[in-house]
Short mmCIF file of C-alpha atoms in Angstrom, two decimals:
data_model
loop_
_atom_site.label_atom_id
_atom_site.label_comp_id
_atom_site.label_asym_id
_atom_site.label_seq_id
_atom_site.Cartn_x
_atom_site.Cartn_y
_atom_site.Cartn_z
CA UNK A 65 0.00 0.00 0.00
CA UNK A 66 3.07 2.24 -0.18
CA UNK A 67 2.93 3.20 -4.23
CA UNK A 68 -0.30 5.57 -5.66
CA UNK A 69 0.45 3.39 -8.59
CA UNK A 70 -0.52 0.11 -6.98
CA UNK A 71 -3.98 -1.95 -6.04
CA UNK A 72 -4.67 -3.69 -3.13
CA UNK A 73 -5.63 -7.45 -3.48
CA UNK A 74 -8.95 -6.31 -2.28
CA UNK A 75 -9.25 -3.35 -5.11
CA UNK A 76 -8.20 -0.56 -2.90
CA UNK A 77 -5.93 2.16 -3.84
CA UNK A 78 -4.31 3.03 -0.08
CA UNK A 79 -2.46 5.92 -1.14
CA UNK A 80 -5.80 7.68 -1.71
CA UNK A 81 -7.51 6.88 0.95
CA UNK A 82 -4.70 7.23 3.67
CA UNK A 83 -5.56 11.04 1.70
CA UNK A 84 -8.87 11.32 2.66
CA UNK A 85 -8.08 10.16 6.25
CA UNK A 86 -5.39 13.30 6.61
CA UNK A 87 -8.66 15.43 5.45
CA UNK A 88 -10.87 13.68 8.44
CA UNK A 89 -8.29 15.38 10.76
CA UNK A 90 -8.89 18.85 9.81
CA UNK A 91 -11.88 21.26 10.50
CA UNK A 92 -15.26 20.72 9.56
CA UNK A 93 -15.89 22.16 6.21
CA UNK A 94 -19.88 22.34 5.82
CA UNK A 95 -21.31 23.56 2.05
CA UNK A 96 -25.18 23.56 2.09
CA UNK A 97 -27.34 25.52 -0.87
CA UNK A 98 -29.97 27.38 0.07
CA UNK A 99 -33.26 29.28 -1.85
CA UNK A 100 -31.59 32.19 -3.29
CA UNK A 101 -27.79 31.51 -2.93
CA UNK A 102 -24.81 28.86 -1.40
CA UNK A 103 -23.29 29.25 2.04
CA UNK A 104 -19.92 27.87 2.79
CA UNK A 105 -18.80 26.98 6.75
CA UNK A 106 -15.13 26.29 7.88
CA UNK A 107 -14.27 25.40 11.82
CA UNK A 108 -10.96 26.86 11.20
CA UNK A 109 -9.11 26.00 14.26
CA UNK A 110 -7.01 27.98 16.12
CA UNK A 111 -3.44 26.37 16.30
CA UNK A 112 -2.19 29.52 18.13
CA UNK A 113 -3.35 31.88 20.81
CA UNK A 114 -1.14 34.66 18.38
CA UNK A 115 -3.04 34.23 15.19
CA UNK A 116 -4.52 37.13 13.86
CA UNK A 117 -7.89 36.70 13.60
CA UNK A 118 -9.42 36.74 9.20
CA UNK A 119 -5.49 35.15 8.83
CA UNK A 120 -4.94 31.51 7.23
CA UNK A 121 -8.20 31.74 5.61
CA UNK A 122 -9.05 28.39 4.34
CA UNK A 123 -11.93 29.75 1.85
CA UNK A 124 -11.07 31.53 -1.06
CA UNK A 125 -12.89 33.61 -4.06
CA UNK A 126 -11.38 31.98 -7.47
CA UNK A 127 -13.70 34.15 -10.35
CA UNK A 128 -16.37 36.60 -9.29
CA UNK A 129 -18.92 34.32 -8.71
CA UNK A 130 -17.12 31.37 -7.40
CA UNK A 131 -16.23 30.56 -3.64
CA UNK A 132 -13.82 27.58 -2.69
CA UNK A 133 -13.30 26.25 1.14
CA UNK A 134 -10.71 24.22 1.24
CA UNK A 135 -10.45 20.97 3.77
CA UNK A 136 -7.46 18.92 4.86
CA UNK A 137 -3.49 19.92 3.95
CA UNK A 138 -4.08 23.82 3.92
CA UNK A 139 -0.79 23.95 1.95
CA UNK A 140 -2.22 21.55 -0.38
CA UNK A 141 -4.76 23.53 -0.32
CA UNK A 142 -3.30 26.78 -1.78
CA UNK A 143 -1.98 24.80 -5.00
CA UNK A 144 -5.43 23.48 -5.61
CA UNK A 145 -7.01 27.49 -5.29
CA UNK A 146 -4.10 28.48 -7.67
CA UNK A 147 -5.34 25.81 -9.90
CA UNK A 148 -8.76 26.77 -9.80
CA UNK A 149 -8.27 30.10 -10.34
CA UNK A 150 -6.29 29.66 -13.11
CA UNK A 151 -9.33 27.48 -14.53
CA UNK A 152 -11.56 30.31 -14.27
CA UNK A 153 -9.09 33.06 -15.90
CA UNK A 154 -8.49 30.89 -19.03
CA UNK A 155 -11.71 29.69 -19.67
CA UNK A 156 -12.81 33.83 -19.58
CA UNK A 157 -9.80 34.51 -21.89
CA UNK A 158 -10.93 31.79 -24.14
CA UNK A 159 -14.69 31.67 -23.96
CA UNK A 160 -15.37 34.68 -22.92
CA UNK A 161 -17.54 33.92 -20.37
CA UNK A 162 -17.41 33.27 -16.68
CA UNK A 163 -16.72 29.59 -15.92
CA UNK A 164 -20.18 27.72 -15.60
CA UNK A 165 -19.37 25.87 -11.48
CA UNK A 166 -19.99 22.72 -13.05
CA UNK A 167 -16.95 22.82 -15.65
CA UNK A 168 -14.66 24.11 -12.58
CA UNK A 169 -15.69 21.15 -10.08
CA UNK A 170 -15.31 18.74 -13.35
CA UNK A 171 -11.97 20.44 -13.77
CA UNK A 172 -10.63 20.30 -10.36
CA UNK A 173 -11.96 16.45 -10.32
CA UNK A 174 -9.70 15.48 -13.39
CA UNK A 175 -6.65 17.21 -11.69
CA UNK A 176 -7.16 15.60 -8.72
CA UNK A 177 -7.50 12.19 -10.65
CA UNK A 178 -4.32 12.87 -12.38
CA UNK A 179 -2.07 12.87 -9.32
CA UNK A 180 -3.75 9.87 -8.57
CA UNK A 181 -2.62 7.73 -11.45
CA UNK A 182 1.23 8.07 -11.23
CA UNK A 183 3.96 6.44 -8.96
CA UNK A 184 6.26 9.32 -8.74
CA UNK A 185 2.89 11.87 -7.40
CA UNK A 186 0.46 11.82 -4.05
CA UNK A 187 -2.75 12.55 -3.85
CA UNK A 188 -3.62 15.88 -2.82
CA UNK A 189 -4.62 15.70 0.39
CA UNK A 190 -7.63 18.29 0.48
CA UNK A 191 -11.03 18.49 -0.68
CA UNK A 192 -12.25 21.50 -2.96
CA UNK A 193 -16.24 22.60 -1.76
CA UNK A 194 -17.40 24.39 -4.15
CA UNK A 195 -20.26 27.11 -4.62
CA UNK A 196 -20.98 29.28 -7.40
CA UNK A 197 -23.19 30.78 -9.67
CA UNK A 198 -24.14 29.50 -13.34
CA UNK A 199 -25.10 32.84 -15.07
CA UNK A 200 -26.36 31.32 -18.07
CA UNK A 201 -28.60 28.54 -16.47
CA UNK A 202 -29.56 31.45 -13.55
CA UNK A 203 -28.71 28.67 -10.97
CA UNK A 204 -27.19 28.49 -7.87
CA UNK A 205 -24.73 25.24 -7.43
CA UNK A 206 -22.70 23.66 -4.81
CA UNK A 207 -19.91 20.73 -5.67
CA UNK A 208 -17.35 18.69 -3.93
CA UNK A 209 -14.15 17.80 -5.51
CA UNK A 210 -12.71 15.37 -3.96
CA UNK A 211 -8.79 13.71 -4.43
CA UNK A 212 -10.09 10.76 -5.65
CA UNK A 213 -11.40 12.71 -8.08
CA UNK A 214 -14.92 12.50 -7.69
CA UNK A 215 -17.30 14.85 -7.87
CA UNK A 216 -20.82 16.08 -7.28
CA UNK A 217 -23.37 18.43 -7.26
CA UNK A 218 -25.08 18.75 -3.43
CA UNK A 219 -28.56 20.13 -1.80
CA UNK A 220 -25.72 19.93 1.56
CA UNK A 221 -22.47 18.60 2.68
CA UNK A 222 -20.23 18.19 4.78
CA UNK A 223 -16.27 16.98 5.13
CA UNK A 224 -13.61 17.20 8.24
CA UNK A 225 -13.69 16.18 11.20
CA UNK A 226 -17.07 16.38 12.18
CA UNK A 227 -18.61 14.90 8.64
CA UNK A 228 -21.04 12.16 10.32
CA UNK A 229 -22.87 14.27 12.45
CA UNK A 230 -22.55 17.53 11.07
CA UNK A 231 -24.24 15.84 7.61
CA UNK A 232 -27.01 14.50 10.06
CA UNK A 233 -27.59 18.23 11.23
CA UNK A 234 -27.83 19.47 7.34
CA UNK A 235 -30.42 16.99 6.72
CA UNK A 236 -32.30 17.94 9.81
CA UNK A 237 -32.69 21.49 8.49
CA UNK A 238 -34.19 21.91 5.54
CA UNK A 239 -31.89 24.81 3.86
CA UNK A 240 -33.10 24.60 0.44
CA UNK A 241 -36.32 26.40 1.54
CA UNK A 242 -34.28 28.95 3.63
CA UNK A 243 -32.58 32.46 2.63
CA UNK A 244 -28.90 32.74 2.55
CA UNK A 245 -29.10 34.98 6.04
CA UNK A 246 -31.62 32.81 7.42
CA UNK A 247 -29.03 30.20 7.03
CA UNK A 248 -26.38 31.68 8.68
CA UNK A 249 -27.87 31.44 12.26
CA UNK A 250 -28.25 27.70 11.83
CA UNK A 251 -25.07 26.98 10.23
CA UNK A 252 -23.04 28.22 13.16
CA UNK A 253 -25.18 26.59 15.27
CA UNK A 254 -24.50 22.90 13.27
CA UNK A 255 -20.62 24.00 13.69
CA UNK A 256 -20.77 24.71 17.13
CA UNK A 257 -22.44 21.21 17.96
CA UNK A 258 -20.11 19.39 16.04
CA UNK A 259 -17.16 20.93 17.15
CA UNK A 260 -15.39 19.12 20.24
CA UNK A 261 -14.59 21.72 22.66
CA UNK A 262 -12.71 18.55 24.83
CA UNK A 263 -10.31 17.80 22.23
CA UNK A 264 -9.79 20.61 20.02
CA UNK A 265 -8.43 23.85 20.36
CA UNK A 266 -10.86 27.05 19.77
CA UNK A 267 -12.15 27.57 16.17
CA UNK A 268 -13.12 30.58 14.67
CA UNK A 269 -15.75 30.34 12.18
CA UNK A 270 -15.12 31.69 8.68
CA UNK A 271 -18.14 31.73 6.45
CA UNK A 272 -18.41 32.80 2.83
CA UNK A 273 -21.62 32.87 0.28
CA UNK A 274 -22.83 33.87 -3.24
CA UNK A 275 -26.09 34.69 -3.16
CA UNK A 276 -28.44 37.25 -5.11
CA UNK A 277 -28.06 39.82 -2.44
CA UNK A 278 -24.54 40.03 -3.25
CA UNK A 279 -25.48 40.45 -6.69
CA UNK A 280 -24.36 36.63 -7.36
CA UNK A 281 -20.74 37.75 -6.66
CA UNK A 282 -18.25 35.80 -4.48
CA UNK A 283 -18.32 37.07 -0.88
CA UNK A 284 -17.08 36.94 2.65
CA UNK A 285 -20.21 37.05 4.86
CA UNK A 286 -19.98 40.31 6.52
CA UNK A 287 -18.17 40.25 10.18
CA UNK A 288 -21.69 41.68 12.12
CA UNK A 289 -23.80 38.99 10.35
CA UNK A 290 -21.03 35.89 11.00
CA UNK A 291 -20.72 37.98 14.70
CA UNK A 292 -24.95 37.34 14.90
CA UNK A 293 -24.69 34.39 13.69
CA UNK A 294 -22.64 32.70 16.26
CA UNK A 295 -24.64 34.49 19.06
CA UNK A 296 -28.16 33.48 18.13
CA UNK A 297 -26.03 29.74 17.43
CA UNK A 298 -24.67 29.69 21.23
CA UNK B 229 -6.95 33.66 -46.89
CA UNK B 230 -9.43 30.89 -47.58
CA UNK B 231 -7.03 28.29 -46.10
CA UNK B 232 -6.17 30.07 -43.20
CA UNK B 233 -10.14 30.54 -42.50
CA UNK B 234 -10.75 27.17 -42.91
CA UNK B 235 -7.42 25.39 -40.64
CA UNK B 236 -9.24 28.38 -37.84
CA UNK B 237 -12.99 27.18 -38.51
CA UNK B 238 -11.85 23.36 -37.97
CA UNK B 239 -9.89 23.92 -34.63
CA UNK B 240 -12.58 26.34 -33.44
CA UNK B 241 -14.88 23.33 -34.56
CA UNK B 242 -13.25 20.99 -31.79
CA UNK B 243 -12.46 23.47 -29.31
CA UNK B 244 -16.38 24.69 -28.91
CA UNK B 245 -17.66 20.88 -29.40
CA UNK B 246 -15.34 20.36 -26.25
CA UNK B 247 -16.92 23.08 -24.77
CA UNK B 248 -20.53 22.60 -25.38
CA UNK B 249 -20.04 18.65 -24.12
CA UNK B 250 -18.36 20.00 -20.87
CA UNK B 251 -21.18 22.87 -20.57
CA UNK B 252 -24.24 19.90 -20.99
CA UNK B 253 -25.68 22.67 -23.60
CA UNK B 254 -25.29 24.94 -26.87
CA UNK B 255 -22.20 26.64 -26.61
CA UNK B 256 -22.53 30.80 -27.30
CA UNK B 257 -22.05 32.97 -30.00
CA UNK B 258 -20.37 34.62 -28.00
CA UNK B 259 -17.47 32.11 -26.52
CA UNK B 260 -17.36 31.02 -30.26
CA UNK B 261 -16.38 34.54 -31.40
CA UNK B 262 -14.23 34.68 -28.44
CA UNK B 263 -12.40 30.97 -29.51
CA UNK B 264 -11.86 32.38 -33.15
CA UNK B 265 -10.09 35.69 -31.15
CA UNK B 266 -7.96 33.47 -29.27
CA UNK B 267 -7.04 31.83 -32.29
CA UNK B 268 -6.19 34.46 -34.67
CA UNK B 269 -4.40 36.79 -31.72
CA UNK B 270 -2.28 34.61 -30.14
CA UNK B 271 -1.02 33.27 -33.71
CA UNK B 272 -0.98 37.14 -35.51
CA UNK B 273 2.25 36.80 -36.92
CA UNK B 274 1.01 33.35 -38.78
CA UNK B 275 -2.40 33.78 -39.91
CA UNK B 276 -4.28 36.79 -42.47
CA UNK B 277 -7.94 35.79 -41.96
CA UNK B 278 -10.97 38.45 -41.69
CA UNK B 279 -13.52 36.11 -39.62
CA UNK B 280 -17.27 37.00 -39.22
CA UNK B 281 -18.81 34.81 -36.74
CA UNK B 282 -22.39 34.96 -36.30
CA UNK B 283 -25.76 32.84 -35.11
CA UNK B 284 -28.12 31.91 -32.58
CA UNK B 285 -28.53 31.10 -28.70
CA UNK B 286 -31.11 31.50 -26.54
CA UNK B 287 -28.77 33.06 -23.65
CA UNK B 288 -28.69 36.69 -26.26
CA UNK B 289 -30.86 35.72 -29.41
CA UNK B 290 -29.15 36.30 -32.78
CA UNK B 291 -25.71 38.08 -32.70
CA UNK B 292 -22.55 39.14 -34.65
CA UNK B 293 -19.03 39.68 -33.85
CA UNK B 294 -16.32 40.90 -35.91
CA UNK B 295 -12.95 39.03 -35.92
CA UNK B 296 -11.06 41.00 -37.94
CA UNK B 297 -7.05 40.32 -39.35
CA UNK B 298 -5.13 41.08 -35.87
CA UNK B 299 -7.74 39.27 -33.29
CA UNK B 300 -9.84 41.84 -32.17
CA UNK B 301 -13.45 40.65 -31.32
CA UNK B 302 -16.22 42.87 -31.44
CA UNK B 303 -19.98 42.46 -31.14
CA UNK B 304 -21.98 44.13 -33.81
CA UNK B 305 -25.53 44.87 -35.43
CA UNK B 306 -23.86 44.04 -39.12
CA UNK B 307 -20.25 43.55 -40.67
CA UNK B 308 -18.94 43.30 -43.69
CA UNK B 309 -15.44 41.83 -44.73
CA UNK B 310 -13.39 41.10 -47.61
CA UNK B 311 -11.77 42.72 -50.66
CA UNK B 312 -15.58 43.64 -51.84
CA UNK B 313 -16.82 45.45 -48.93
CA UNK B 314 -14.86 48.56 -49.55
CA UNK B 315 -17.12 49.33 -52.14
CA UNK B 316 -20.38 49.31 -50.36
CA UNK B 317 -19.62 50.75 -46.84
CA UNK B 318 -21.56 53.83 -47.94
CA UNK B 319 -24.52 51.46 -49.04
CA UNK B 320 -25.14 49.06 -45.68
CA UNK B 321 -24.90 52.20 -43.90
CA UNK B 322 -27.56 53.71 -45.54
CA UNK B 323 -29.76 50.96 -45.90
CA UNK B 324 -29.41 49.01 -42.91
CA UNK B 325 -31.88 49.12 -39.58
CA UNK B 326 -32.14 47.61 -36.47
CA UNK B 327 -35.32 45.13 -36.07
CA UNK B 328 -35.47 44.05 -39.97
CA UNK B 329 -37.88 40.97 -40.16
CA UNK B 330 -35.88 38.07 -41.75
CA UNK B 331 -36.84 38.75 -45.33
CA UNK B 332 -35.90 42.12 -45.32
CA UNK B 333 -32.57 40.71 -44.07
CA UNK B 334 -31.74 38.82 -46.66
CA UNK B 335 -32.33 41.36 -49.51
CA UNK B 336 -30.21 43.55 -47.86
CA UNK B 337 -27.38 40.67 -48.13
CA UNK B 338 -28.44 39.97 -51.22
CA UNK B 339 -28.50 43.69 -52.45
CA UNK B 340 -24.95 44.33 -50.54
CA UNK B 341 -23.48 41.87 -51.91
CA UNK B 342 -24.27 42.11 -55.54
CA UNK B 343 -23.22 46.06 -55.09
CA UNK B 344 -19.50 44.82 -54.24
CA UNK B 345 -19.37 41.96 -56.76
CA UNK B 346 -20.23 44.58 -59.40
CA UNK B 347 -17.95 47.02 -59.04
CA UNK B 348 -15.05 44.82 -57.33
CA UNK B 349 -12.36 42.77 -59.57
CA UNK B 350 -12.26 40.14 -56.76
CA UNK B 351 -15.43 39.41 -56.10
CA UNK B 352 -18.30 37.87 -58.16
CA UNK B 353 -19.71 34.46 -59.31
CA UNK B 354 -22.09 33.41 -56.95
CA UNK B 355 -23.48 34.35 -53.83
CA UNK B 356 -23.99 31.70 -50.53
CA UNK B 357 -25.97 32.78 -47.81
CA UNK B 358 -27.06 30.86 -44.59
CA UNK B 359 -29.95 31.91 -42.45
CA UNK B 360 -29.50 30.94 -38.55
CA UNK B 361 -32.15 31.50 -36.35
CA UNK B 362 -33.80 29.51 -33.33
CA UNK B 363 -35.15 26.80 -35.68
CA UNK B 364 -31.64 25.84 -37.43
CA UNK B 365 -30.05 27.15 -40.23
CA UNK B 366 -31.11 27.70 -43.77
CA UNK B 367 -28.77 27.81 -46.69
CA UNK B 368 -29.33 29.83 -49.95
CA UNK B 369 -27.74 30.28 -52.95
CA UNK B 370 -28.20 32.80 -55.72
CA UNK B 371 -26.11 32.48 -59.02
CA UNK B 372 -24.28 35.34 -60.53
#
């Protein structure tokens, strides 16, 4: 199970999934789309005491209308937001259009799948969530990208360390019938019940949305709205 | 020159059949315009070929761009290109106007065109039109 390049007698791939089990160590990332836009959640956690807070952001705006959270090796991480931004420029240059969401997650899904097909590579070991907005269809879309390289178009999802029950909590709620702001309030409050204030250091909750009050454009939820968010939550 | 237009048209071909399979729909005029631009600018030094790319979609309805020699791309209610169009600037100005129905359209081709293959050495012979609207294309042709 040592070589990306090799299959278990029982049809396993190890490499990859010892990747996905370095993203069930990091922070709940939880995606969930909602009536009139997509909300993204990260439990960033708080390795130091000295972090500024809004520093080592873990989601990222890679076109106008496209928001990325990224979960498991945050340096992985970075190369795969590089990567997906450079997606999105290209196809404008060439196309002239913004990137539908559903060519970037296919994108990012092949590139993941490439790294998993040769000896000399790893996996990347993070997971792309994914929401954006398809101008052209007038829809609203979330994906996951994952380093196996599949993908897939989600009502809600979750991945990180608190997958299991924080998916249990989407499904609970029904989002797709809520606004974007109603949203907020319950999203914190799914993050703060899965996160394990016993084991794990203090997280500060970094939220991001594109949603047609923000004109369909890529945007950090404003810090009063994350700040009553997390109040009404605890 | 012809051959250059039609080495363009076939990778442009692929490139937006890619696209449209990875989209799940019709691709635009628009990102084919924008293909062609790509094309012809980033290969400038190579290529001489005056490109008119025009149709349907039903994100904008019917549309035009200009790809002129060079690799600009511009969207436009008419163009003209070619050796023959010098002649009859002065005419499609005059007689075109926004909102023709589709008949009127196609005698002002047809009228356009015979203009330039009258008075230019270049031009003449026949004349090929297509018609693209929501319902497919149409093609036409008129002898000399």
């Amino acid at each position: 199970d040592q070589s990306v390049a090799t299959y278990s007698p029982d049809g396993k791939v190890y490499q990859v999934e010892y990747a996905l089990k370095a993203i069930e160590n990091s922070g709940t990332t939880i995606g969930v789309r909602c009536k009139d836009g997509v909300v993204l959640g990260v439990e960033k956690l708080l390795t130091s005491k000295m972090l500024a807070p809004g520093s080592n952001r873990r989601v990222h705006s890679v076109d106008d209308h496209i928001t990325v959270a990224v979960t498991g090796l945050l340096a992985d991480g970075r190369v795969l937001v590089k990567r997906a931004a450079d997606e999105c420029r290209g196809y404008r240059q060439n196309f002239g259009e913004p990137i539908p969401p559903k060519v970037l997650a296919e994108r990012m899904a092949g590139f993941f799948h490439a790294f998993t097909s040769y000896w000399a590579y790893r996996p990347y070991g993070a997971t792309l969530t994914i929401g954006g907005y398809d101008a052209e269809l007038g829809e609203h879309e979330l994906y996951q990208a994952e380093p196996t390289g599949d993908v897939g178009r989600y009502f809600g999802i979750a991945v990180g360390k608190g997958t299991r029950s924080a998916k249990t909590e989407i499904e609970k709620y029904a989002f797709g019938e809520k606004t974007c702001s109603e949203a907020l309030g319950y999203l914190a409050k799914i993050m703060h019940t899965v996160h394990d204030d016993v084991k794990d250091k203090p997280f500060e909750l970094e939220l991001s949305w594109v949603t047609a009050e923000t004109g369909w454009r890529a945007a950090t939820v404003p810090a009063d709205a994350r700040d009553a968010a997390n109040a009404w939550a605890l | 020159s012809a051959a250059d237009t039609q080495a363009i048209s076939d990778m442009v071909r692929r490139y937006i059949g890619e696209h449209a399979l990875d989209k799940g729909r019709l691709p635009t005029v628009k990102s084919a315009a924008h293909m062609f631009r790509t094309v012809c600018y980033n290969n400038k030094d190579r290529l001489m070929a005056g490109i008119i790319c025009a149709g349907w979609d039903p994100v904008k309805g019917g549309q035009v761009y200009s790809v002129p020699i060079g690799g600009t791309c511009v969207r436009q209610p008419f163009s003209i290109g070619g050796s023959g169009s010098t002649y009859i600037y002065g005419y499609v100005d005059s007689a075109f106007r926004e909102g023709m129905n589709r008949d009127e359209c196609v005698e002002f081709v047809r009228t356009s065109l015979s203009h330039a293959m009258a008075r230019d050495g270049s031009s003449g012979g026949v004349i090929r039109m297509v018609i693209i609207d929501e319902d497919g294309t149409e093609r036409k042709f008129v002898p000399g």
